[in-house]
Coordinates of C-alpha atoms and ligand atoms in Angstrom, one line a residue:
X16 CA 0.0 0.0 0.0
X17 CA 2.3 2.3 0.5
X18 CA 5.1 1.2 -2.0
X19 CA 6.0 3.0 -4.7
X20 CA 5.2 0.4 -8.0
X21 CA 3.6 0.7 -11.6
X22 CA 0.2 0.8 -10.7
X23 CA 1.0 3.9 -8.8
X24 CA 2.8 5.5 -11.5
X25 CA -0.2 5.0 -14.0
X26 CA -3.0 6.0 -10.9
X27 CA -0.9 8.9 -10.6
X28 CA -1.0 10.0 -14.7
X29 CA -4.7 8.8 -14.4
X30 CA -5.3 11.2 -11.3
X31 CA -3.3 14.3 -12.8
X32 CA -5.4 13.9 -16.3
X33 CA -8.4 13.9 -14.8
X34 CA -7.6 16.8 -12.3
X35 CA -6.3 18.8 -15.7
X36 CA -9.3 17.7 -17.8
X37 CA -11.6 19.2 -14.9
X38 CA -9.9 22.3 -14.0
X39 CA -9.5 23.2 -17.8
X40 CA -13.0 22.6 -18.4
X41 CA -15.3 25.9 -19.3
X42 CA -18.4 24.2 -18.4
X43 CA -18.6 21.4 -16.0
X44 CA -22.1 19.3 -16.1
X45 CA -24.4 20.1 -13.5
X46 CA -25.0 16.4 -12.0
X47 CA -27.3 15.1 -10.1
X48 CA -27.9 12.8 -6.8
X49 CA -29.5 9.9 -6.8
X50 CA -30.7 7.7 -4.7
X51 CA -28.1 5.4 -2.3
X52 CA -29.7 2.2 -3.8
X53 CA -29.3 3.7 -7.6
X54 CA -25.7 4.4 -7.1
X55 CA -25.0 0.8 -5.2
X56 CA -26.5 -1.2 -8.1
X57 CA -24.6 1.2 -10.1
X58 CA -21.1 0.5 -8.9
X59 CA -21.5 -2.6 -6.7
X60 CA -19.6 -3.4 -3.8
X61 CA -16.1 -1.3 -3.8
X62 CA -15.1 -2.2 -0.4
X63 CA -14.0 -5.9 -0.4
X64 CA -10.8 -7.7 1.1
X65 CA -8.9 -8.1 -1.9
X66 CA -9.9 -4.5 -2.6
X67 CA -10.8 -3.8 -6.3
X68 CA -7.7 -1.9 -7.4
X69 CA -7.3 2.0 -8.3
X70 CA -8.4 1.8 -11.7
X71 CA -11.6 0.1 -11.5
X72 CA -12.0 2.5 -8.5
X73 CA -11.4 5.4 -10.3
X74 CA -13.7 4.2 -13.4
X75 CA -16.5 3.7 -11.1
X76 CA -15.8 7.4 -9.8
X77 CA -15.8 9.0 -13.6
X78 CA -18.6 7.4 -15.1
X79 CA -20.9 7.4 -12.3
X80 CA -19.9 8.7 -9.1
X81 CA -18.7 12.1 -10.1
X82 CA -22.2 12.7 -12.2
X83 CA -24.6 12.6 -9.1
X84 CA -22.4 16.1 -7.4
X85 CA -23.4 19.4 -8.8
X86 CA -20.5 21.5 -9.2
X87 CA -20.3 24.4 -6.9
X88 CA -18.2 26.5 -9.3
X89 CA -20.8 25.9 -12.1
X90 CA -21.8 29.3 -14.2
X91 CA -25.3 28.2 -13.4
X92 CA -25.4 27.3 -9.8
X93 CA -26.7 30.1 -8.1
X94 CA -27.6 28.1 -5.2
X95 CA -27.2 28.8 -1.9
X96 CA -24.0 30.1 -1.4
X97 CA -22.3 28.7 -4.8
X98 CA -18.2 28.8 -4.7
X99 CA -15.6 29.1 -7.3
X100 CA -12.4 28.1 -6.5
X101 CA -9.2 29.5 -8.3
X102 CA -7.5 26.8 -11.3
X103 CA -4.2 27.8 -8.7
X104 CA -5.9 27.3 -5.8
X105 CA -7.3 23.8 -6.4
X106 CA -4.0 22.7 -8.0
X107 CA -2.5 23.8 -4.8
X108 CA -4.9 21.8 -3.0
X109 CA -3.6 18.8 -4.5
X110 CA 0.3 20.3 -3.5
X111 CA -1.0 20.7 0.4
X112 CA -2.3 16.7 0.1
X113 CA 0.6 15.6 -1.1
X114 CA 2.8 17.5 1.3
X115 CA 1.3 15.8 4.4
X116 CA 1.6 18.6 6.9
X117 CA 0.1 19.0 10.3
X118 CA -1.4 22.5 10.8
X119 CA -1.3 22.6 14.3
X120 CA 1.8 23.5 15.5
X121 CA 4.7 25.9 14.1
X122 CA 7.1 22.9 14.9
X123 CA 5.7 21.0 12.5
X124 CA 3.9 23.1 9.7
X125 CA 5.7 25.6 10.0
X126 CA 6.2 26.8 6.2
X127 CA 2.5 26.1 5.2
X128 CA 1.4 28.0 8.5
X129 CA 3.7 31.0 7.5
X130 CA 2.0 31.0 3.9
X131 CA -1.3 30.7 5.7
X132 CA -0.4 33.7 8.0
X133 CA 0.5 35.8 4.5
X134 CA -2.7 35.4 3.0
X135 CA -4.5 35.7 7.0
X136 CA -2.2 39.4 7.0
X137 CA -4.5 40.7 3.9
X138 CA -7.8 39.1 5.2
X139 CA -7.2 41.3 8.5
X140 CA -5.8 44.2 6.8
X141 CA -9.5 44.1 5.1
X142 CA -11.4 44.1 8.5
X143 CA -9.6 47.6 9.8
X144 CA -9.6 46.0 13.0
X145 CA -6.2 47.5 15.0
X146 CA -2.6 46.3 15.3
X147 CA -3.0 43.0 17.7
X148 CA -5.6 41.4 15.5
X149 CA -5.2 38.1 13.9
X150 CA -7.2 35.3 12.5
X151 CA -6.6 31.1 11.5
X152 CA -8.5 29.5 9.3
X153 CA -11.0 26.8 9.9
X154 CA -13.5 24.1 8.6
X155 CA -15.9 27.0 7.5
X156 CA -18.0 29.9 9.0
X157 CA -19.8 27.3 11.7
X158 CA -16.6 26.4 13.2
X159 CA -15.5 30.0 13.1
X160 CA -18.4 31.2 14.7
X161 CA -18.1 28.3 17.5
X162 CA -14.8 29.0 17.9
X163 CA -15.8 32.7 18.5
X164 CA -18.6 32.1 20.6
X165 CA -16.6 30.0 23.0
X166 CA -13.5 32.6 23.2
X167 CA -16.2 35.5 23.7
X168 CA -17.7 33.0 26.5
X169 CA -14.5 32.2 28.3
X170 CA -13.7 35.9 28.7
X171 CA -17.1 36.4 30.1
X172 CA -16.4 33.7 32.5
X173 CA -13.5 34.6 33.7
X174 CA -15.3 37.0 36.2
X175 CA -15.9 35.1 38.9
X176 CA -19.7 36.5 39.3
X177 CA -20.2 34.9 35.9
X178 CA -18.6 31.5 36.4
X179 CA -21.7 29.4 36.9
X180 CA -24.0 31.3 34.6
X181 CA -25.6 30.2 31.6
X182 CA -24.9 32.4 29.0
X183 CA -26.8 34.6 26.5
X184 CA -26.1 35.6 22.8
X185 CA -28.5 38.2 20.7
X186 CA -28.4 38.2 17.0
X187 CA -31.5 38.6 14.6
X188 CA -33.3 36.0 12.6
X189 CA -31.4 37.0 9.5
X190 CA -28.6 35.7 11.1
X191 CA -27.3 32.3 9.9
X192 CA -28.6 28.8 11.1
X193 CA -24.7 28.2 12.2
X194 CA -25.4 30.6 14.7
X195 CA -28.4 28.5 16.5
X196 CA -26.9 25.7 16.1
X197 CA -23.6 26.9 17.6
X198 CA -25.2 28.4 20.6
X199 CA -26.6 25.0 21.2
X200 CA -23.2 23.6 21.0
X201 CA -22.1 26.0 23.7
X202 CA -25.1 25.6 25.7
X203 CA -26.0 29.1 25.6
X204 CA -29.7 30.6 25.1
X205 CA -30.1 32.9 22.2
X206 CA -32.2 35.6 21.9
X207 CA -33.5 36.9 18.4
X208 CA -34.1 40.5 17.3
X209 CA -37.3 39.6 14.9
X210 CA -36.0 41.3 11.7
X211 CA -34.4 39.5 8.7
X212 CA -33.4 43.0 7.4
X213 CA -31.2 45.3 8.7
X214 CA -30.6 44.8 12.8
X215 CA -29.8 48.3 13.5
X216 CA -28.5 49.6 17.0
X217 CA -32.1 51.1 18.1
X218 CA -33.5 47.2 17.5
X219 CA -30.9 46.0 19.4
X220 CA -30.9 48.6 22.4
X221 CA -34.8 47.9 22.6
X222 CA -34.4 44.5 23.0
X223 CA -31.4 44.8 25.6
X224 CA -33.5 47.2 27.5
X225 CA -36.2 44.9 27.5
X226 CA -34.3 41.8 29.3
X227 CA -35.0 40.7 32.6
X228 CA -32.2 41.7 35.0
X229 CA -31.0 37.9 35.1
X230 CA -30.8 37.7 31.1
X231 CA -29.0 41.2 31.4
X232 CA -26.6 39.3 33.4
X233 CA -26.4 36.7 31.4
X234 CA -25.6 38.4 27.8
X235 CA -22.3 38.3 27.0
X236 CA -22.0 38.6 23.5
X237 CA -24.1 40.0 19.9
X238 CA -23.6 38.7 16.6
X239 CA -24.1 41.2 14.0
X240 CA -24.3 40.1 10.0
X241 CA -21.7 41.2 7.6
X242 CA -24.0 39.7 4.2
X243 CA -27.2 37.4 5.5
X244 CA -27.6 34.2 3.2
X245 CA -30.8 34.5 2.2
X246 CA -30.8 38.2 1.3
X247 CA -26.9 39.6 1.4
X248 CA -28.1 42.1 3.7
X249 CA -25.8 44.0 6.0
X250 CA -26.5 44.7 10.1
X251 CA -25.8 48.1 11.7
X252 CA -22.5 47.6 12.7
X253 CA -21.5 51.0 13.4
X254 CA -24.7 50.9 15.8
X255 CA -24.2 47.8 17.4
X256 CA -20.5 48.2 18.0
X257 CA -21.5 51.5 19.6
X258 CA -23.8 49.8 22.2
X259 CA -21.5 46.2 22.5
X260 CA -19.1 49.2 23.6
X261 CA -21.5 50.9 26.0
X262 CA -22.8 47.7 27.4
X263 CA -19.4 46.1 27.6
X264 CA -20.7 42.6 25.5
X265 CA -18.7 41.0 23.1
X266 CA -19.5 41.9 19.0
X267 CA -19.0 38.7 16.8
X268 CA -19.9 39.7 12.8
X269 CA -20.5 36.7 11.1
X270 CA -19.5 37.6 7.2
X271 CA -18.9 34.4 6.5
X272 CA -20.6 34.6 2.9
X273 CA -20.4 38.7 3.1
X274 CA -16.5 38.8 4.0
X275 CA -14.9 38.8 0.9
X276 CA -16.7 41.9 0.1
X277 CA -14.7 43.8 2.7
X278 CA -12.6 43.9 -0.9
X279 CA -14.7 45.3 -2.9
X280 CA -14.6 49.7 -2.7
X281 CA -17.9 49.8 -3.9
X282 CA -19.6 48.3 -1.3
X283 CA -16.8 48.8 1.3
X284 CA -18.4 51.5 3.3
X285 CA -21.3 49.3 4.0
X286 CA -19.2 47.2 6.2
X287 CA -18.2 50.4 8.4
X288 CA -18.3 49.4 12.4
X289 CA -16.9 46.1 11.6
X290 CA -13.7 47.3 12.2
X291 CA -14.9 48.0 15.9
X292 CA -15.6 43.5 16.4
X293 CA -14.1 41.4 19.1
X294 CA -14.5 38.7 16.2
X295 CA -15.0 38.5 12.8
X296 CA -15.9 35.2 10.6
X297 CA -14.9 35.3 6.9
X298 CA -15.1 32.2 4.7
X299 CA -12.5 32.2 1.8
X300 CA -14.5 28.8 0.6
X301 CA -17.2 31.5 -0.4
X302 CA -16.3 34.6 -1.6
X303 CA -12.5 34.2 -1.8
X304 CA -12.3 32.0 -4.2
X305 CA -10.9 29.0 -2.3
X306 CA -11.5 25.1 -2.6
X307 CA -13.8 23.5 0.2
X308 CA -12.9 23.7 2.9
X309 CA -11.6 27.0 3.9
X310 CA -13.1 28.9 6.8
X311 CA -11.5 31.6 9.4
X312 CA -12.1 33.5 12.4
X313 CA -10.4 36.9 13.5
X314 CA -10.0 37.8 16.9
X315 CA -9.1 41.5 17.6
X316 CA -7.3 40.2 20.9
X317 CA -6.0 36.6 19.8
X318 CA -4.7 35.9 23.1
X319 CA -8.4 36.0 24.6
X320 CA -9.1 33.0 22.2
X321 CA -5.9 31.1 23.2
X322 CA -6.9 31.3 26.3
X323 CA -10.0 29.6 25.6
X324 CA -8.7 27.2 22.7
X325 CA -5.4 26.2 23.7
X326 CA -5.4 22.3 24.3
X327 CA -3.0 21.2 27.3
X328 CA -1.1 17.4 27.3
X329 CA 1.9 16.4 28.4
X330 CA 2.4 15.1 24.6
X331 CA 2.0 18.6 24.0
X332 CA 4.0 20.6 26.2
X333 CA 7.1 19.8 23.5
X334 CA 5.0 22.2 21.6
X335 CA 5.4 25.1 24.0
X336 CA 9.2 24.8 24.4
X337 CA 10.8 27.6 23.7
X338 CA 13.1 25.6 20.5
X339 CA 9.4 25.2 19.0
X340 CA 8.0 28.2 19.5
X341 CA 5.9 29.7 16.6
X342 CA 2.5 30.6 15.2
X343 CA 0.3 27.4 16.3
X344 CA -3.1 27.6 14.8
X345 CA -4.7 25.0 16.8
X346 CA -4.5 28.0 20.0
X347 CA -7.2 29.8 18.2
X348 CA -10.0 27.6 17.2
X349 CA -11.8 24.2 18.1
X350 CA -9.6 21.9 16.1
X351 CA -6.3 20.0 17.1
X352 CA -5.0 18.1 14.0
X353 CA -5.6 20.2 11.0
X354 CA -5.1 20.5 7.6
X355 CA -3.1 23.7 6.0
X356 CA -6.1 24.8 4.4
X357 CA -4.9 27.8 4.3
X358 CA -2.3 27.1 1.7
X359 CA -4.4 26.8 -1.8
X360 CA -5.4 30.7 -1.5
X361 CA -2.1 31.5 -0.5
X362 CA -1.0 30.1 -3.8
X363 CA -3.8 32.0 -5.7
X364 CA -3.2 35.2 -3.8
X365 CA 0.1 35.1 -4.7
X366 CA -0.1 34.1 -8.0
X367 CA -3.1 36.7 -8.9
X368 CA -2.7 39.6 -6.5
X369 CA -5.2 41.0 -4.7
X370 CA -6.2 43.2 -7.4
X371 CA -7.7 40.0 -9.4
X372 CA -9.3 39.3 -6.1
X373 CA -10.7 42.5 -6.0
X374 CA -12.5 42.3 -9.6
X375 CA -13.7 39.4 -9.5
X376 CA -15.4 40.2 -5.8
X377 CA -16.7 42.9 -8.0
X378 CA -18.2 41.1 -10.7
X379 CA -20.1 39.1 -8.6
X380 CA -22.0 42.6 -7.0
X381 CA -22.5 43.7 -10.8
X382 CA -24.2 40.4 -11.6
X383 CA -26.7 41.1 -8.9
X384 CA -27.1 44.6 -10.8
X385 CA -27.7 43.3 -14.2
X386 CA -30.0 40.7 -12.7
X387 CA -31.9 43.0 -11.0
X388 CA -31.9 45.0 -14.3
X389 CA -32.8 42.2 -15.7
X390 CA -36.0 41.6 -13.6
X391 CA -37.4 45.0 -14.2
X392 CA -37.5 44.3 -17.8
X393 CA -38.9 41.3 -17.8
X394 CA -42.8 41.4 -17.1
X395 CA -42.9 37.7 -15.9
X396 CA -40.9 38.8 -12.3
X397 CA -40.3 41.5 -10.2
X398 CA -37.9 41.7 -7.6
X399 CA -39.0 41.5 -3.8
X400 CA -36.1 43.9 -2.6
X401 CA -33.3 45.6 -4.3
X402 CA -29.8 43.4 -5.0
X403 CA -28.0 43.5 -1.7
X404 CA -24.2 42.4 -2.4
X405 CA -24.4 39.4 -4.9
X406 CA -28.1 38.2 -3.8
X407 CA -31.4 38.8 -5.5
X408 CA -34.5 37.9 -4.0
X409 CA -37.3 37.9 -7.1
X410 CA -40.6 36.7 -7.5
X411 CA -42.3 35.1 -10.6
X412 CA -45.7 36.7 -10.5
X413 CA -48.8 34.4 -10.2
X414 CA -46.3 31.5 -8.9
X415 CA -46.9 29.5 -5.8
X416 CA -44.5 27.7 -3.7
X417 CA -44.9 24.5 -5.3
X418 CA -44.2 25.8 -9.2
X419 CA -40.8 27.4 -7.8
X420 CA -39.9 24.0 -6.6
X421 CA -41.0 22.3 -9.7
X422 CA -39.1 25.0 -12.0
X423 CA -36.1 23.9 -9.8
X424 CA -36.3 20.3 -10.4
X425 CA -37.0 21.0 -14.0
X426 CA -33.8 22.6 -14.6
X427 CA -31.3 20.7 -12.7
X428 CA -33.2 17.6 -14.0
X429 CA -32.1 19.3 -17.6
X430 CA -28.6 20.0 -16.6
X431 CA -29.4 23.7 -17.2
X432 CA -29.5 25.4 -13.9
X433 CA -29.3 25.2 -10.2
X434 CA -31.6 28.0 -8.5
X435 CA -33.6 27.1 -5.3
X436 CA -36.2 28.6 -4.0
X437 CA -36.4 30.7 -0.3
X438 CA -38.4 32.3 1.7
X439 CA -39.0 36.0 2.5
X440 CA -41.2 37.2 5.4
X441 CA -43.5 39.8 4.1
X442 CA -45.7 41.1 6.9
X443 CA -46.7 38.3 9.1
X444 CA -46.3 35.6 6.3
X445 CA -43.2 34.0 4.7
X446 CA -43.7 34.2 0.9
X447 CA -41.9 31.8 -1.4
X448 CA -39.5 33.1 -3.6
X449 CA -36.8 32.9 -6.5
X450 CA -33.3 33.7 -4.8
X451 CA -29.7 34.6 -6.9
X452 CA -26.2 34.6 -5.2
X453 CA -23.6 35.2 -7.5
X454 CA -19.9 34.1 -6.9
X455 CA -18.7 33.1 -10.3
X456 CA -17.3 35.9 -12.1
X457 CA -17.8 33.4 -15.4
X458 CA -21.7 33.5 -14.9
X459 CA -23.3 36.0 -17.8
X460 CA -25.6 37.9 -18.4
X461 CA -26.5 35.8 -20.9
X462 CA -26.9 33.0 -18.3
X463 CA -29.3 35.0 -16.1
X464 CA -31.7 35.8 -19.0
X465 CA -31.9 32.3 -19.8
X466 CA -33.0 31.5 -16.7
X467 CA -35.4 34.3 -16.1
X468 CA -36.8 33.3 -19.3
X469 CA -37.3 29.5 -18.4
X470 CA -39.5 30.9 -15.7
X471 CA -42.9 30.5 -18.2
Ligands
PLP22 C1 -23.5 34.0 7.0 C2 -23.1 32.6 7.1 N1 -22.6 32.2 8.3 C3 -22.1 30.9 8.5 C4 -22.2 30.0 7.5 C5 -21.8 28.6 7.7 O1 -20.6 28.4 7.0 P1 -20.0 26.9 6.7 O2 -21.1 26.3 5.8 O3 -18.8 27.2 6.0 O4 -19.9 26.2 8.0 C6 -22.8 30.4 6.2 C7 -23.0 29.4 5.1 O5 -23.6 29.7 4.1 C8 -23.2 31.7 6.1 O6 -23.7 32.2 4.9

């Protein structure tokens, strides 16, 4: 298994064609699942004893595996939060796999943590936060925002009048499910503002004035929205800052999806208070152009989250000696063993500049222009609010929920497109509707007629 022989040499031109064919490809084929069952009578039992060697393995992949995953970086998929990894990044995904580094420690990774730490400099140089700050990178936004949610608990906690307390986070029902689900994690209550729009600082003051003297006790932290999923809509973050300030609680700003816009100068300013967060969550995996999976978390103090994060073990303490000493990512996040994941958008930041970086953030805002553009000229829709970064909520008058969701089936079915339906609250109801988020600078306008158009 792990001996160099022919059949390695041949997996290995079989693996770098394949990677080659893929990456020089204009337009992948949007696949899709099927069912467990489907794919087992498909490809039959791979795991045996004998195993069934690399090229039958690898055939079984290519003619029927790969087809049932839809490619994030697809023109067309305007999904969720799509992606669209670099052609340097994902090469230099396959370069971090074959180095075999551990990501944990300076003594051990320390040349892919110093590249990570180069590209980390320009993600905080985009936050404005002050001298001090710093960030790693993680799994994605949901580990960043655990990771943040525990540091900004910690520091609560280390007053003793807080030590046995149960905790208490306020965000908004914009913000993103990662959010709920983390404060479960941390087994601490959340509170939510009840606006998917804008939370600005008066919503947010009301609803701190309103607490009960034990919540009041109990908040330690707000999570503001740099870019919501569903609608790429930005919090108040000069306002809440102002009053996390006053009130001395912790700001988290979750831009996981929103964060690579800090790069864009025309929507910059929009950002504005962010610079002012204990925390910051930014995923590179979404708007930065990097292969899955790529999150990161910034802490404006970085020791606060060491001292929360910072695993102890005698194993470990070789780590701390002074003939090791170094950046360690794992001091700043949930994870121990970890993959440089960091490394591909070094290599594509390096290789493109941020300039290139910096356009194609901007194409994706335009997109959401022309779309909305697009809309108004189109009799068939009309948009339910105006483009907010690179999302566009539209609806296809006279539809109901369920002809958005067969539309949807109708063109992934066809290969065509990938555009799901979402909801929008619109007084005391949630209305069903057509949602946009544009990543890919290679989507055109082209593309986004075509698909308002299928909507007959
Ligand atoms: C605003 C926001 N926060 C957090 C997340 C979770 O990120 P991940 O899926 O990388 O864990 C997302 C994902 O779409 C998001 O849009």
């Amino acid at each position: 298994m792990h001996k160099i022989d022919i059949e390695l040499v041949e997996m290995t031109m079989d693996v770098m064609k394949y990677t080659i064919d893929r990456i020089s490809s204009t337009n992948p084929k949007i696949g899709k699942p099927k069912k467990a069952e489907e794919l087992k009578a498909l490809v039959g039992e791979t795991i045996t004893k004998e195993g069934i060697g690399g090229e039958v393995a690898f055939k079984k992949w290519r003619k029927h595996l790969m087809k049932a995953n839809v490619p994030v970086d697809h023109p067309r998929n305007l999904a969720f939060v799509p992606a669209a990894p670099t052609r340097a990044a994902i090469m230099f995904d396959l370069v971090t796999s074959a180095s075999s580094i551990h990501g944990a420690y300076w003594m051990e990774g320390a040349g892919g943590i110093f590249c990570e730490n180069e590209a980390m400099k320009w993600i905080v140089s985009l936050t404005g936060l002050p001298e001090g700050a710093f960030g790693v990178f993680t799994s994605g936004g949901t580990a960043a925002n655990l990771s943040a949610i525990v540091t900004a608990r910690e520091h609560w906690r280390e007053h003793d009048a807080f030590k046995r307390e149960k905790g208490l986070i306020i965000t908004s029902i914009g913000a993103h499910s990662s959010i709920k689900a983390m404060a479960k994690v941390a087994d601490v209550d959340i509170l939510l503002v009840d606006t998917e729009d804008v939370m600005y600082g008066l919503d947010l003051q009301k609803t701190i004035d309103g607490l009960t003297e034990q919540q009041r006790t109990r908040l330690f932290a707000v999570v503001g929205t740099g870019g919501t999923t569903n609608a790429g809509i930005i919090d108040d973050l000069e306002g809440i800052a102002k009053i996390c300030e006053n009130e001395n609680i912790w700001f988290h700003v979750d831009a996981a999806y929103g964060g690579g816009a800090l790069a864009a100068d025309s929507v910059r300013h929009l950002f504005n208070g962010i610079e002012r967060a204990d925390s910051i969550t930014i995923d590179p995996h979404k708007w930065m152009f990097s292969p899955y999976d790529c999150g990161a978390i910034i802490y404006k103090d970085p020791e606060l989250a060491k001292n929360a994060h910072s695993q102890q073990g005698s194993y470990l303490d070789i780590f701390k000696d002074e003939g090791a000493h170094g950046f360690n990512p794992t001091d700043y996040q949930i994870q121990l063993t970890r993959r440089v994941r960091g490394l591909p958008l070094w290599f594509s930041l390096a290789t493109h500049g941020t300039d290139r970086y910096k356009e194609a953030i901007e194409r994706g805002i335009e997109l959401a222009q022309i779309a909305g553009r697009l809309i108004e000229e189109n009799p068939n829709v009309e948009l339910v609010r105006a483009p907010s970064l690179s999302c566009v909520l539209y609806r296809r008058i006279g539809w109901k929920p369920e002809d958005y969701t067969h539309w949807t089936y109708e063109n992934h079915k066809s290969g065509f497109a990938l555009v799901t339906p979402t909801k929008w609250k619109n007084g005391d109801t949630f209305e069903t509707v057509s949602r946009f988020c544009f990543i890919n600078p290679d989507t055109t306008e082209d593309d986004i007629k075509s698909i308002l158009d299928s909507m007959v």
